[in-house]
Tab-separated table of C-alpha atoms in Angstrom:
chain	number	residue	atom	x	y	z
A	58	MET	CA	-43.801	-2.928	87.649
A	59	THR	CA	-40.625	-3.427	90.060
A	60	VAL	CA	-38.648	-6.144	90.717
A	61	ARG	CA	-35.959	-5.201	93.983
A	62	LEU	CA	-33.207	-7.251	96.357
A	63	THR	CA	-32.033	-6.093	98.473
A	64	ASP	CA	-29.500	-6.785	101.480
A	65	LYS	CA	-31.482	-3.849	104.081
A	66	PRO	CA	-34.349	-3.769	105.925
A	67	ILE	CA	-37.261	-3.654	103.774
A	68	ASP	CA	-39.420	-0.677	104.126
A	69	TYR	CA	-43.148	-2.045	102.816
A	70	HIS	CA	-44.303	1.607	103.766
A	71	LEU	CA	-42.422	2.191	100.499
A	72	VAL	CA	-43.663	-0.724	99.222
A	73	THR	CA	-47.296	0.348	99.085
A	74	GLU	CA	-47.605	3.927	98.525
A	75	SER	CA	-45.413	2.372	94.742
A	76	VAL	CA	-48.375	0.962	93.192
A	77	ARG	CA	-50.675	3.142	94.643
A	78	THR	CA	-52.515	5.533	92.085
A	79	PRO	CA	-55.964	7.083	91.792
A	80	ARG	CA	-57.453	4.407	89.396
A	81	ALA	CA	-57.382	1.752	91.953
A	82	GLY	CA	-60.069	0.589	94.063
A	83	ALA	CA	-57.523	-1.905	96.109
A	84	VAL	CA	-53.971	-2.888	97.545
A	85	VAL	CA	-53.008	-6.760	98.225
A	86	LEU	CA	-50.218	-6.379	100.368
A	87	PHE	CA	-48.174	-9.474	101.335
A	88	LEU	CA	-46.020	-8.915	102.871
A	89	GLY	CA	-42.881	-13.125	104.404
A	90	THR	CA	-41.613	-12.076	107.761
A	91	VAL	CA	-39.714	-14.977	109.810
A	92	ARG	CA	-41.448	-17.754	112.129
A	93	GLU	CA	-40.176	-18.534	114.890
A	94	PHE	CA	-41.596	-21.789	115.020
A	95	THR	CA	-41.360	-24.482	112.713
A	96	ASP	CA	-43.748	-27.616	113.949
A	97	ASP	CA	-41.815	-27.909	117.043
A	98	GLN	CA	-37.767	-26.200	116.249
A	99	GLN	CA	-37.486	-23.002	117.329
A	100	THR	CA	-35.720	-20.791	114.294
A	101	THR	CA	-33.569	-17.836	115.865
A	102	ALA	CA	-33.098	-16.547	112.505
A	103	LEU	CA	-32.905	-17.102	108.370
A	104	ASP	CA	-29.696	-16.672	105.983
A	105	TYR	CA	-31.400	-15.006	102.339
A	106	ASP	CA	-28.858	-16.716	99.389
A	107	ALA	CA	-29.813	-16.322	96.011
A	108	TYR	CA	-28.366	-15.845	92.704
A	109	PRO	CA	-29.000	-12.056	91.564
A	110	GLU	CA	-29.338	-12.149	87.802
A	111	MET	CA	-31.718	-14.630	87.561
A	112	ALA	CA	-34.130	-13.818	90.720
A	113	ILE	CA	-34.591	-10.306	89.085
A	114	THR	CA	-35.533	-11.840	85.276
A	115	LYS	CA	-37.373	-14.495	87.530
A	116	MET	CA	-39.154	-12.045	89.285
A	117	GLU	CA	-39.736	-9.826	86.389
A	118	GLU	CA	-41.117	-12.602	84.073
A	119	LEU	CA	-43.549	-13.380	87.228
A	120	VAL	CA	-45.337	-9.848	87.446
A	121	ALA	CA	-46.108	-10.234	83.713
A	122	GLU	CA	-47.492	-12.638	84.351
A	123	ALA	CA	-48.974	-11.304	86.172
A	124	GLY	CA	-50.193	-8.131	84.400
A	125	GLU	CA	-51.463	-11.137	80.934
A	126	LYS	CA	-54.101	-13.246	83.835
A	127	TRP	CA	-55.200	-9.547	85.699
A	128	PRO	CA	-55.756	-6.105	84.378
A	129	ILE	CA	-52.946	-4.949	88.189
A	130	LEU	CA	-52.709	-1.083	87.255
A	131	ASN	CA	-48.683	-2.467	89.482
A	132	ALA	CA	-46.749	-5.169	90.906
A	133	VAL	CA	-43.424	-4.070	92.926
A	134	ILE	CA	-42.101	-7.136	94.441
A	135	GLU	CA	-38.559	-6.606	97.397
A	136	HIS	CA	-36.973	-9.950	98.643
A	137	ARG	CA	-34.201	-9.840	101.313
A	138	VAL	CA	-31.225	-11.442	101.412
A	139	GLY	CA	-28.286	-12.458	103.508
A	140	HIS	CA	-29.074	-12.318	107.765
A	141	LEU	CA	-32.550	-12.174	109.356
A	142	GLU	CA	-33.668	-11.966	112.623
A	143	LEU	CA	-37.793	-12.976	113.832
A	144	GLY	CA	-40.361	-11.219	112.428
A	145	GLU	CA	-37.913	-9.548	110.000
A	146	VAL	CA	-40.194	-9.378	106.442
A	147	CYS	CA	-38.329	-11.670	103.847
A	148	VAL	CA	-40.179	-10.530	101.003
A	149	ALA	CA	-43.000	-8.089	100.178
A	150	VAL	CA	-45.482	-8.272	97.118
A	151	ALA	CA	-47.379	-4.884	96.554
A	152	VAL	CA	-50.269	-4.919	93.458
A	153	SER	CA	-53.485	-2.367	92.851
A	154	SER	CA	-55.590	-3.438	91.065
A	155	PRO	CA	-59.352	-1.780	90.111
A	156	HIS	CA	-61.161	-4.081	92.326
A	157	ARG	CA	-59.885	-6.044	95.069
A	158	LYS	CA	-60.360	-10.041	93.305
A	159	GLU	CA	-57.751	-9.497	91.335
A	160	ALA	CA	-55.471	-8.078	93.463
A	161	PHE	CA	-55.952	-10.635	95.827
A	162	HIS	CA	-55.833	-13.019	92.507
A	163	ALA	CA	-52.481	-11.787	91.531
A	164	GLY	CA	-50.921	-10.703	95.015
A	165	GLN	CA	-51.442	-14.742	96.039
A	166	PHE	CA	-50.029	-16.192	92.830
A	167	LEU	CA	-47.179	-13.443	92.989
A	168	ILE	CA	-46.295	-14.511	95.474
A	169	ASP	CA	-47.380	-18.761	95.274
A	170	GLU	CA	-44.721	-19.289	91.764
A	171	LEU	CA	-42.551	-17.029	93.882
A	172	LYS	CA	-41.679	-19.353	95.453
A	173	VAL	CA	-41.579	-22.062	92.928
A	174	ARG	CA	-39.184	-21.134	90.688
A	175	VAL	CA	-37.390	-17.701	91.728
A	176	PRO	CA	-33.831	-18.724	92.658
A	177	ILE	CA	-33.454	-17.336	96.858
A	178	TRP	CA	-32.665	-20.674	98.973
A	179	LYS	CA	-33.194	-19.346	103.180
A	180	LYS	CA	-31.150	-21.258	104.635
A	181	GLU	CA	-33.168	-21.954	109.239
A	182	ASN	CA	-30.634	-21.424	112.176
A	183	TRP	CA	-32.505	-22.940	114.538
A	184	ILE	CA	-32.143	-22.520	118.248
A	185	ASP	CA	-29.997	-24.972	119.197
A	186	GLY	CA	-27.339	-24.013	117.101
A	187	GLN	CA	-27.481	-25.959	114.161
A	188	SER	CA	-29.043	-24.271	110.774
A	189	GLU	CA	-30.013	-26.348	107.733
A	190	TRP	CA	-31.035	-25.640	103.901
A	191	VAL	CA	-34.961	-25.515	103.028
A	192	HIS	CA	-34.624	-28.005	99.856
A	193	PRO	CA	-38.520	-28.222	99.691
A	194	GLY	CA	-39.004	-31.439	97.849
A	195	GLU	CA	-35.553	-32.879	98.688
A	196	GLU	CA	-35.960	-36.193	100.354
A	197	GLU	CA	-34.239	-35.493	103.090
A	198	SER	CA	-32.891	-32.790	105.212
A	199	VAL	CA	-29.050	-32.819	105.787
A	200	ARG	CA	-28.472	-30.786	109.090
A	201	SER	CA	-25.515	-29.853	109.271
A	202	ASN	CA	-23.051	-27.715	111.984
A	203	THR	CA	-22.183	-24.690	109.556
A	204	PRO	CA	-22.632	-21.877	112.026
A	205	SER	CA	-24.438	-19.155	109.805
A	206	SER	CA	-23.041	-15.835	107.742
B	262	MET	CA	-6.788	-36.378	75.513
B	263	THR	CA	-9.309	-34.592	74.022
B	264	ASP	CA	-9.120	-31.960	70.803
B	265	PRO	CA	-8.807	-28.288	72.866
B	266	GLU	CA	-10.764	-27.778	69.238
B	267	LEU	CA	-13.443	-30.161	70.837
B	268	THR	CA	-13.539	-29.333	74.818
B	269	MET	CA	-14.837	-25.875	76.116
B	270	ASN	CA	-13.700	-25.753	79.693
B	271	LEU	CA	-17.486	-24.459	81.646
B	272	THR	CA	-17.583	-22.889	85.120
B	273	VAL	CA	-20.606	-23.631	87.509
B	274	LYS	CA	-22.341	-21.453	89.693
B	275	LEU	CA	-23.087	-23.174	92.805
B	276	PHE	CA	-25.836	-21.886	95.093
B	277	ALA	CA	-26.905	-23.003	98.970
B	278	ARG	CA	-26.607	-26.853	100.428
B	279	ALA	CA	-24.594	-27.472	96.849
B	280	ARG	CA	-22.089	-24.903	96.608
B	281	ASP	CA	-22.042	-25.534	100.511
B	282	LEU	CA	-21.345	-29.227	99.850
B	283	ALA	CA	-18.840	-28.030	97.358
B	284	GLY	CA	-17.547	-25.334	98.906
B	285	THR	CA	-17.624	-23.215	96.263
B	286	SER	CA	-19.259	-20.983	94.436
B	287	HIS	CA	-17.774	-22.100	90.644
B	288	ALA	CA	-17.151	-25.498	90.178
B	289	ASP	CA	-15.675	-26.350	86.932
B	290	VAL	CA	-15.570	-28.605	85.106
B	291	THR	CA	-14.959	-29.181	80.552
B	292	LEU	CA	-16.929	-30.585	78.619
B	293	SER	CA	-16.582	-31.382	74.976
B	294	ASN	CA	-18.830	-29.416	73.185
B	295	GLN	CA	-22.638	-30.219	72.122
B	296	GLN	CA	-22.770	-31.998	76.131
B	297	THR	CA	-25.677	-32.577	77.916
B	298	VAL	CA	-27.127	-30.207	81.100
B	299	GLU	CA	-26.816	-34.167	81.884
B	300	GLU	CA	-24.079	-35.481	80.760
B	301	MET	CA	-22.551	-31.363	83.128
B	302	LEU	CA	-24.321	-32.823	85.479
B	303	SER	CA	-22.144	-36.066	85.702
B	304	GLN	CA	-18.737	-34.479	85.429
B	305	LEU	CA	-19.843	-32.272	88.002
B	306	VAL	CA	-19.976	-35.372	90.588
B	307	ILE	CA	-17.041	-36.368	89.461
B	308	HIS	CA	-15.001	-33.500	90.190
B	309	TYR	CA	-17.373	-32.850	93.634
B	310	PRO	CA	-18.206	-35.943	94.913
B	311	GLN	CA	-20.137	-35.250	97.477
B	312	LEU	CA	-22.648	-33.231	95.377
B	313	ALA	CA	-24.050	-37.521	94.967
B	314	SER	CA	-26.490	-36.986	97.555
B	315	ILE	CA	-27.963	-34.428	95.911
B	316	ARG	CA	-27.909	-34.578	92.345
B	317	GLU	CA	-31.196	-36.566	91.551
B	318	SER	CA	-32.363	-32.821	93.304
B	319	LEU	CA	-30.521	-30.149	90.910
B	320	LEU	CA	-31.864	-27.600	89.624
B	321	VAL	CA	-30.536	-26.308	85.854
B	322	ALA	CA	-29.867	-22.245	84.431
B	323	VAL	CA	-28.739	-22.201	81.093
B	324	ASN	CA	-28.056	-18.029	80.718
B	325	ASN	CA	-30.842	-17.216	84.222
B	326	GLU	CA	-33.424	-19.957	82.466
B	327	TYR	CA	-34.113	-23.609	83.456
B	328	VAL	CA	-33.584	-26.140	81.065
B	329	PRO	CA	-34.285	-30.134	81.155
B	330	SER	CA	-30.899	-32.573	81.967
B	331	GLU	CA	-30.697	-33.593	78.149
B	332	THR	CA	-30.769	-29.516	77.087
B	333	VAL	CA	-27.396	-28.770	74.224
B	334	ILE	CA	-24.889	-27.048	77.608
B	335	PRO	CA	-23.669	-23.878	73.793
B	336	ALA	CA	-20.889	-22.047	74.026
B	337	ASN	CA	-20.016	-19.550	76.574
B	338	ALA	CA	-23.284	-20.570	78.171
B	339	GLU	CA	-24.158	-19.289	82.001
B	340	VAL	CA	-24.688	-22.331	83.629
B	341	ALA	CA	-26.002	-22.432	87.434
B	342	CYS	CA	-26.311	-25.819	89.102
B	343	PHE	CA	-28.460	-25.224	92.806
B	344	PRO	CA	-31.111	-27.103	94.978
B	345	PRO	CA	-35.029	-26.643	94.935
B	346	VAL	CA	-36.082	-23.052	95.802
B	347	SER	CA	-36.856	-21.887	99.373
B	348	GLY	CA	-36.985	-17.745	98.857
B	349	GLY	CA	-40.188	-15.460	100.550
C	298	MET	CA	-58.660	-8.485	117.459
C	299	THR	CA	-59.027	-4.564	117.221
C	300	VAL	CA	-61.373	-2.808	114.806
C	301	ARG	CA	-62.305	0.520	114.124
C	302	LEU	CA	-63.416	3.394	112.310
C	303	THR	CA	-61.757	6.624	112.300
C	304	ASP	CA	-62.339	10.024	110.139
C	305	LYS	CA	-58.796	11.019	109.921
C	306	PRO	CA	-56.550	9.547	107.648
C	307	ILE	CA	-55.837	5.350	107.127
C	308	ASP	CA	-52.515	5.212	109.458
C	309	TYR	CA	-52.166	2.009	107.070
C	310	HIS	CA	-48.632	1.278	108.048
C	311	LEU	CA	-49.533	1.333	111.618
C	312	VAL	CA	-52.566	-1.106	110.916
C	313	THR	CA	-49.839	-3.126	109.306
C	314	GLU	CA	-46.937	-3.750	112.277
C	315	SER	CA	-50.292	-4.451	114.736
C	316	VAL	CA	-51.217	-7.564	113.507
C	317	ARG	CA	-46.958	-8.201	112.684
C	318	THR	CA	-45.708	-10.645	115.439
C	319	PRO	CA	-42.865	-13.592	114.941
C	320	ARG	CA	-45.519	-15.979	116.160
C	321	ALA	CA	-45.895	-15.066	112.187
C	322	GLY	CA	-44.509	-16.102	108.781
C	323	ALA	CA	-47.850	-14.051	106.730
C	324	VAL	CA	-49.350	-10.820	106.632
C	325	VAL	CA	-51.982	-9.737	103.904
C	326	LEU	CA	-52.402	-6.365	103.830
C	327	PHE	CA	-56.108	-4.937	101.715
C	328	LEU	CA	-56.538	-1.570	101.643
C	329	GLY	CA	-59.580	-0.201	98.918
C	330	THR	CA	-58.617	3.048	97.532
C	331	VAL	CA	-60.671	5.770	95.894
C	332	ARG	CA	-60.599	5.197	92.996
C	333	GLU	CA	-61.687	7.726	89.683
C	334	PHE	CA	-62.762	6.025	87.742
C	335	THR	CA	-65.466	3.730	87.493
C	336	ASP	CA	-66.250	2.468	83.974
C	337	ASP	CA	-66.722	6.096	82.783
C	338	GLN	CA	-68.116	7.869	85.059
C	339	GLN	CA	-65.361	9.689	87.023
C	340	THR	CA	-65.193	10.256	90.340
C	341	THR	CA	-63.976	13.648	91.940
C	342	ALA	CA	-64.722	12.112	95.485
C	343	LEU	CA	-66.976	9.864	98.041
C	344	ASP	CA	-68.339	10.829	101.741
C	345	TYR	CA	-68.939	7.342	103.738
C	346	ASP	CA	-71.501	7.612	106.263
C	347	ALA	CA	-71.744	4.565	108.707
C	348	TYR	CA	-74.216	3.589	112.005
C	349	PRO	CA	-71.698	3.346	114.128
C	350	GLU	CA	-72.809	1.154	116.508
C	351	MET	CA	-73.556	-1.565	115.426
C	352	ALA	CA	-71.257	-1.078	112.632
C	353	ILE	CA	-68.294	-1.502	115.214
C	354	THR	CA	-70.564	-4.615	116.881
C	355	LYS	CA	-70.685	-6.426	112.389
C	356	MET	CA	-66.765	-5.800	112.192
C	357	GLU	CA	-65.735	-7.284	115.192
C	358	GLU	CA	-68.514	-10.382	114.256
C	359	LEU	CA	-66.761	-10.694	111.166
C	360	VAL	CA	-62.657	-10.882	112.739
C	361	ALA	CA	-64.657	-13.721	114.977
C	362	GLU	CA	-65.859	-15.428	112.559
C	363	ALA	CA	-62.581	-15.219	110.817
C	364	GLY	CA	-60.758	-16.454	114.105
C	365	GLU	CA	-62.784	-19.167	114.225
C	366	LYS	CA	-62.111	-20.171	110.316
C	367	TRP	CA	-58.539	-19.968	110.254
C	368	PRO	CA	-55.628	-20.012	112.774
C	369	ILE	CA	-54.885	-16.431	112.228
C	370	LEU	CA	-52.703	-14.569	114.665
C	371	ASN	CA	-54.372	-11.312	114.788
C	372	ALA	CA	-56.480	-9.274	112.953
C	373	VAL	CA	-57.668	-5.123	112.683
C	374	ILE	CA	-59.442	-3.976	110.259
C	375	GLU	CA	-60.004	-0.354	109.658
C	376	HIS	CA	-62.639	2.501	107.800
C	377	ARG	CA	-62.954	5.590	107.297
C	378	VAL	CA	-66.288	7.832	107.284
C	379	GLY	CA	-66.828	11.120	105.789
C	380	HIS	CA	-65.392	12.717	103.100
C	381	LEU	CA	-62.118	11.647	101.123
C	382	GLU	CA	-60.903	12.764	98.219
C	383	LEU	CA	-59.153	10.218	94.845
C	384	GLY	CA	-56.597	7.771	95.895
C	385	GLU	CA	-57.203	7.994	100.001
C	386	VAL	CA	-57.493	4.679	101.972
C	387	CYS	CA	-61.482	4.153	103.025
C	388	VAL	CA	-60.467	-0.175	104.971
C	389	ALA	CA	-57.405	-1.437	105.746
C	390	VAL	CA	-57.971	-4.729	106.607
C	391	ALA	CA	-54.725	-6.614	108.209
C	392	VAL	CA	-54.515	-10.096	109.292
C	393	SER	CA	-51.571	-12.172	110.657
C	394	SER	CA	-51.358	-15.705	110.002
C	395	PRO	CA	-48.410	-19.078	110.466
C	396	HIS	CA	-48.933	-18.922	106.692
C	397	ARG	CA	-49.917	-17.464	103.597
C	398	LYS	CA	-52.887	-19.340	102.449
C	399	GLU	CA	-55.258	-18.785	105.849
C	400	ALA	CA	-54.007	-15.417	105.330
C	401	PHE	CA	-55.027	-14.692	102.022
C	402	HIS	CA	-57.820	-16.050	102.428
C	403	ALA	CA	-58.871	-14.517	105.570
C	404	GLY	CA	-58.299	-11.693	104.476
C	405	GLN	CA	-60.437	-11.308	101.786
C	406	PHE	CA	-63.014	-13.125	104.015
C	407	LEU	CA	-62.999	-10.084	105.221
C	408	ILE	CA	-63.556	-7.640	103.259
C	409	ASP	CA	-65.452	-9.053	100.802
C	410	GLU	CA	-67.823	-10.079	103.955
C	411	LEU	CA	-67.702	-6.353	104.728
C	412	LYS	CA	-68.482	-5.498	101.752
C	413	VAL	CA	-72.244	-6.720	102.349
C	414	ARG	CA	-72.710	-6.899	107.023
C	415	VAL	CA	-70.969	-4.163	108.012
C	416	PRO	CA	-73.883	-1.116	108.415
C	417	ILE	CA	-71.620	1.466	105.705
C	418	TRP	CA	-72.272	3.320	103.084
C	419	LYS	CA	-70.750	5.955	99.535
C	420	LYS	CA	-71.619	8.338	98.299
C	421	GLU	CA	-69.987	9.253	95.128
C	422	ASN	CA	-69.734	12.765	93.671
C	423	TRP	CA	-69.625	12.556	90.074
C	424	ILE	CA	-67.180	15.502	88.767
C	425	ASP	CA	-71.088	16.312	86.782
C	426	GLY	CA	-71.128	17.550	90.415
C	427	GLN	CA	-73.653	15.379	91.342
C	428	SER	CA	-73.972	12.768	93.696
C	429	GLU	CA	-75.034	9.368	94.666
C	430	TRP	CA	-75.727	6.985	97.724
C	431	VAL	CA	-74.140	3.857	96.508
C	432	HIS	CA	-77.231	1.230	97.022
C	433	PRO	CA	-76.175	-2.520	95.799
C	434	GLY	CA	-78.512	-4.464	94.302
C	435	GLU	CA	-81.147	-1.452	94.645
C	436	GLU	CA	-83.985	-1.813	91.382
C	437	GLU	CA	-83.332	1.817	89.998
C	438	SER	CA	-80.481	4.199	90.923
C	439	VAL	CA	-81.635	7.712	92.080
C	440	ARG	CA	-79.860	10.499	91.338
C	441	SER	CA	-79.715	13.404	93.108
C	442	ASN	CA	-78.966	16.852	93.195
C	443	THR	CA	-77.282	17.032	96.554
C	444	PRO	CA	-74.363	18.350	97.779
C	445	SER	CA	-71.830	16.415	99.137
C	446	SER	CA	-71.027	16.763	103.079
D	174	MET	CA	-107.972	5.449	119.829
D	175	THR	CA	-106.206	3.091	120.690
D	176	ASP	CA	-105.311	2.419	124.697
D	177	PRO	CA	-101.823	3.992	125.846
D	178	GLU	CA	-100.694	1.092	127.599
D	179	LEU	CA	-100.522	-0.962	123.961
D	180	THR	CA	-98.825	2.363	122.444
D	181	MET	CA	-94.977	2.276	121.791
D	182	ASN	CA	-93.563	5.759	120.915
D	183	LEU	CA	-90.577	3.682	118.765
D	184	THR	CA	-87.395	6.423	117.571
D	185	VAL	CA	-85.987	4.849	114.113
D	186	LYS	CA	-82.196	4.770	112.539
D	187	LEU	CA	-82.616	6.417	108.941
D	188	PHE	CA	-78.884	6.194	107.030
D	189	ALA	CA	-77.510	7.000	103.896
D	190	ARG	CA	-80.623	7.704	100.996
D	191	ALA	CA	-82.601	7.124	103.745
D	192	ARG	CA	-82.251	9.770	105.947
D	193	ASP	CA	-81.761	11.631	102.611
D	194	LEU	CA	-84.950	10.893	101.002
D	195	ALA	CA	-86.834	11.291	104.473
D	196	GLY	CA	-85.011	15.030	106.244
D	197	THR	CA	-84.506	13.034	109.280
D	198	SER	CA	-82.442	10.957	110.343
D	199	HIS	CA	-84.726	10.047	113.400
D	200	ALA	CA	-87.051	9.154	112.189
D	201	ASP	CA	-90.380	8.968	114.590
D	202	VAL	CA	-93.281	6.264	114.489
D	203	THR	CA	-96.459	4.476	116.329
D	204	LEU	CA	-96.474	1.190	116.644
D	205	SER	CA	-99.134	-1.442	118.837
D	206	ASN	CA	-97.320	-3.820	121.333
D	207	GLN	CA	-96.852	-7.214	119.223
D	208	GLN	CA	-96.604	-5.497	116.179
D	209	THR	CA	-93.509	-5.711	112.585
D	210	VAL	CA	-91.077	-5.428	111.144
D	211	GLU	CA	-93.042	-5.286	108.239
D	212	GLU	CA	-95.773	-3.218	109.726
D	213	MET	CA	-93.135	-0.706	111.704
D	214	LEU	CA	-92.127	-0.131	107.921
D	215	SER	CA	-95.616	0.204	106.713
D	216	GLN	CA	-95.915	3.121	109.216
D	217	LEU	CA	-92.489	4.485	108.244
D	218	VAL	CA	-94.512	4.876	104.736
D	219	ILE	CA	-97.273	6.652	106.180
D	220	HIS	CA	-95.287	9.008	108.536
D	221	TYR	CA	-92.286	9.315	105.327
D	222	PRO	CA	-93.933	8.208	101.090
D	223	GLN	CA	-90.816	9.356	100.731
D	224	LEU	CA	-89.538	6.321	101.744
D	225	ALA	CA	-91.876	4.232	99.478
D	226	SER	CA	-90.203	4.393	96.389
D	227	ILE	CA	-87.144	2.802	98.512
D	228	ARG	CA	-89.120	0.695	100.577
D	229	GLU	CA	-88.583	-3.161	99.171
D	230	SER	CA	-84.697	-2.263	99.592
D	231	LEU	CA	-84.415	-1.626	102.606
D	232	LEU	CA	-83.010	-3.826	105.774
D	233	VAL	CA	-83.618	-3.264	109.619
D	234	ALA	CA	-81.930	-3.802	112.122
D	235	VAL	CA	-83.731	-4.350	115.619
D	236	ASN	CA	-80.147	-3.857	118.162
D	237	ASN	CA	-77.975	-4.166	115.559
D	238	GLU	CA	-78.537	-7.859	114.391
D	239	TYR	CA	-80.355	-7.864	110.828
D	240	VAL	CA	-84.101	-9.054	111.851
D	241	PRO	CA	-86.482	-9.920	108.664
D	242	SER	CA	-89.762	-9.243	108.410
D	243	GLU	CA	-91.825	-11.012	110.636
D	244	THR	CA	-89.936	-10.247	113.649
D	245	VAL	CA	-92.441	-8.427	116.216
D	246	ILE	CA	-90.426	-5.380	117.426
D	247	PRO	CA	-89.291	-5.366	121.397
D	248	ALA	CA	-90.129	-2.678	123.770
D	249	ASN	CA	-86.988	0.089	123.883
D	250	ALA	CA	-85.329	-1.565	121.215
D	251	GLU	CA	-82.924	0.373	119.047
D	252	VAL	CA	-83.898	0.216	115.735
D	253	ALA	CA	-82.519	1.656	112.344
D	254	CYS	CA	-83.295	1.184	108.750
D	255	PHE	CA	-81.008	1.326	105.229
D	256	PRO	CA	-80.497	0.476	101.964
D	257	PRO	CA	-78.393	-2.315	101.594
D	258	VAL	CA	-74.675	-1.123	102.509
D	259	SER	CA	-71.750	-0.369	100.319
D	260	GLY	CA	-69.061	-0.061	102.347
D	261	GLY	CA	-64.409	-0.896	101.487
């Protein structure tokens, strides 16, 4: 079980290889990638900010919880921080298990919970030059002209 | 002036929009001993009024754990304050 | 949407890359891998047989059905045939979609349905030298000494 | 002897354990016109009695589609017969 933050492009092939084992019959990999369109808003890039120590602690908690819920053999989470261009991988979650059902369940659990528990934030950079932090549940979206870092 | 024995200077880490609004990643607040997260947030907003607009949605972590607003902040704790997360 | 049978090792990195697009926010990859233990029986290798024309037809049906059920952007299935050693990838299913939920649903649908509809069969080669076709639902398991091809 | 006009020679593709038991991947059966999948299976088991043990679980495909036992086999169809699948 390994979790990692990185400011370099994620090598998801390496992430996937690292969970493979002859004891596994199933491997599930989830990739979050930088999407160009959200409804009709066009993104040009994302910036991810993280609270590194707590993000690592929370991701470690998640893989431990997944291991208690399902008989998984290995799980790895790697999350990118910094500036990402369209199409780049922002997160890779890989899980191996003897049978496929628990690999799917654990993979979905890990990414679902990561999105609510792990202190990482994304800022959308829109095509009109504006940028905006994404903070789910905030009443109003506060658009700002802060240039992306 | 409070008794210096009974106050602590706390540096609160800020992230994402909270950091941008406050203009700093490390916000200094002075708390009395035994004050809660709620009271810390009140001090924070007094020092950084730009945070008032997002105060209701701010999350607080003490030593890398989420804590509710009634939690008393222990001495020498690492405290962080940030809006809802959006990783992944 | 592409489906493929191959007697060469599956390059799942290529399969995954082929579904990625900046329109996607999510990619799900499923790998079936040759598992050493099934309960307490130890496998040394698998042999896959297929009815190629019909397998392709059925896999094409599956990706078309997935595309009707969920707003997926791309889906690729590649299945290995022939002799596979422990740990090797027997099938790779990759799906991309704007959001993660449908990528997980479509990926699970594709592998679940592949396993009941697509005419491919596996023969387990056990450590005791015996080999056995896996035919789910057959009343009795018929063990034979036919050497693996 | 049946009228040759009314019979067809059919080669049934066999796979996996069905092929191993029959000892061939292409089983030849002679059917009358308008015979069903069920009747084809009966002919198959007469010619390849080794298949009797798995007859109940055999699946039949005509032109790459699964068909139920009452389906009439059309002329020039590609017919295949195999045990339950186990890919993936």
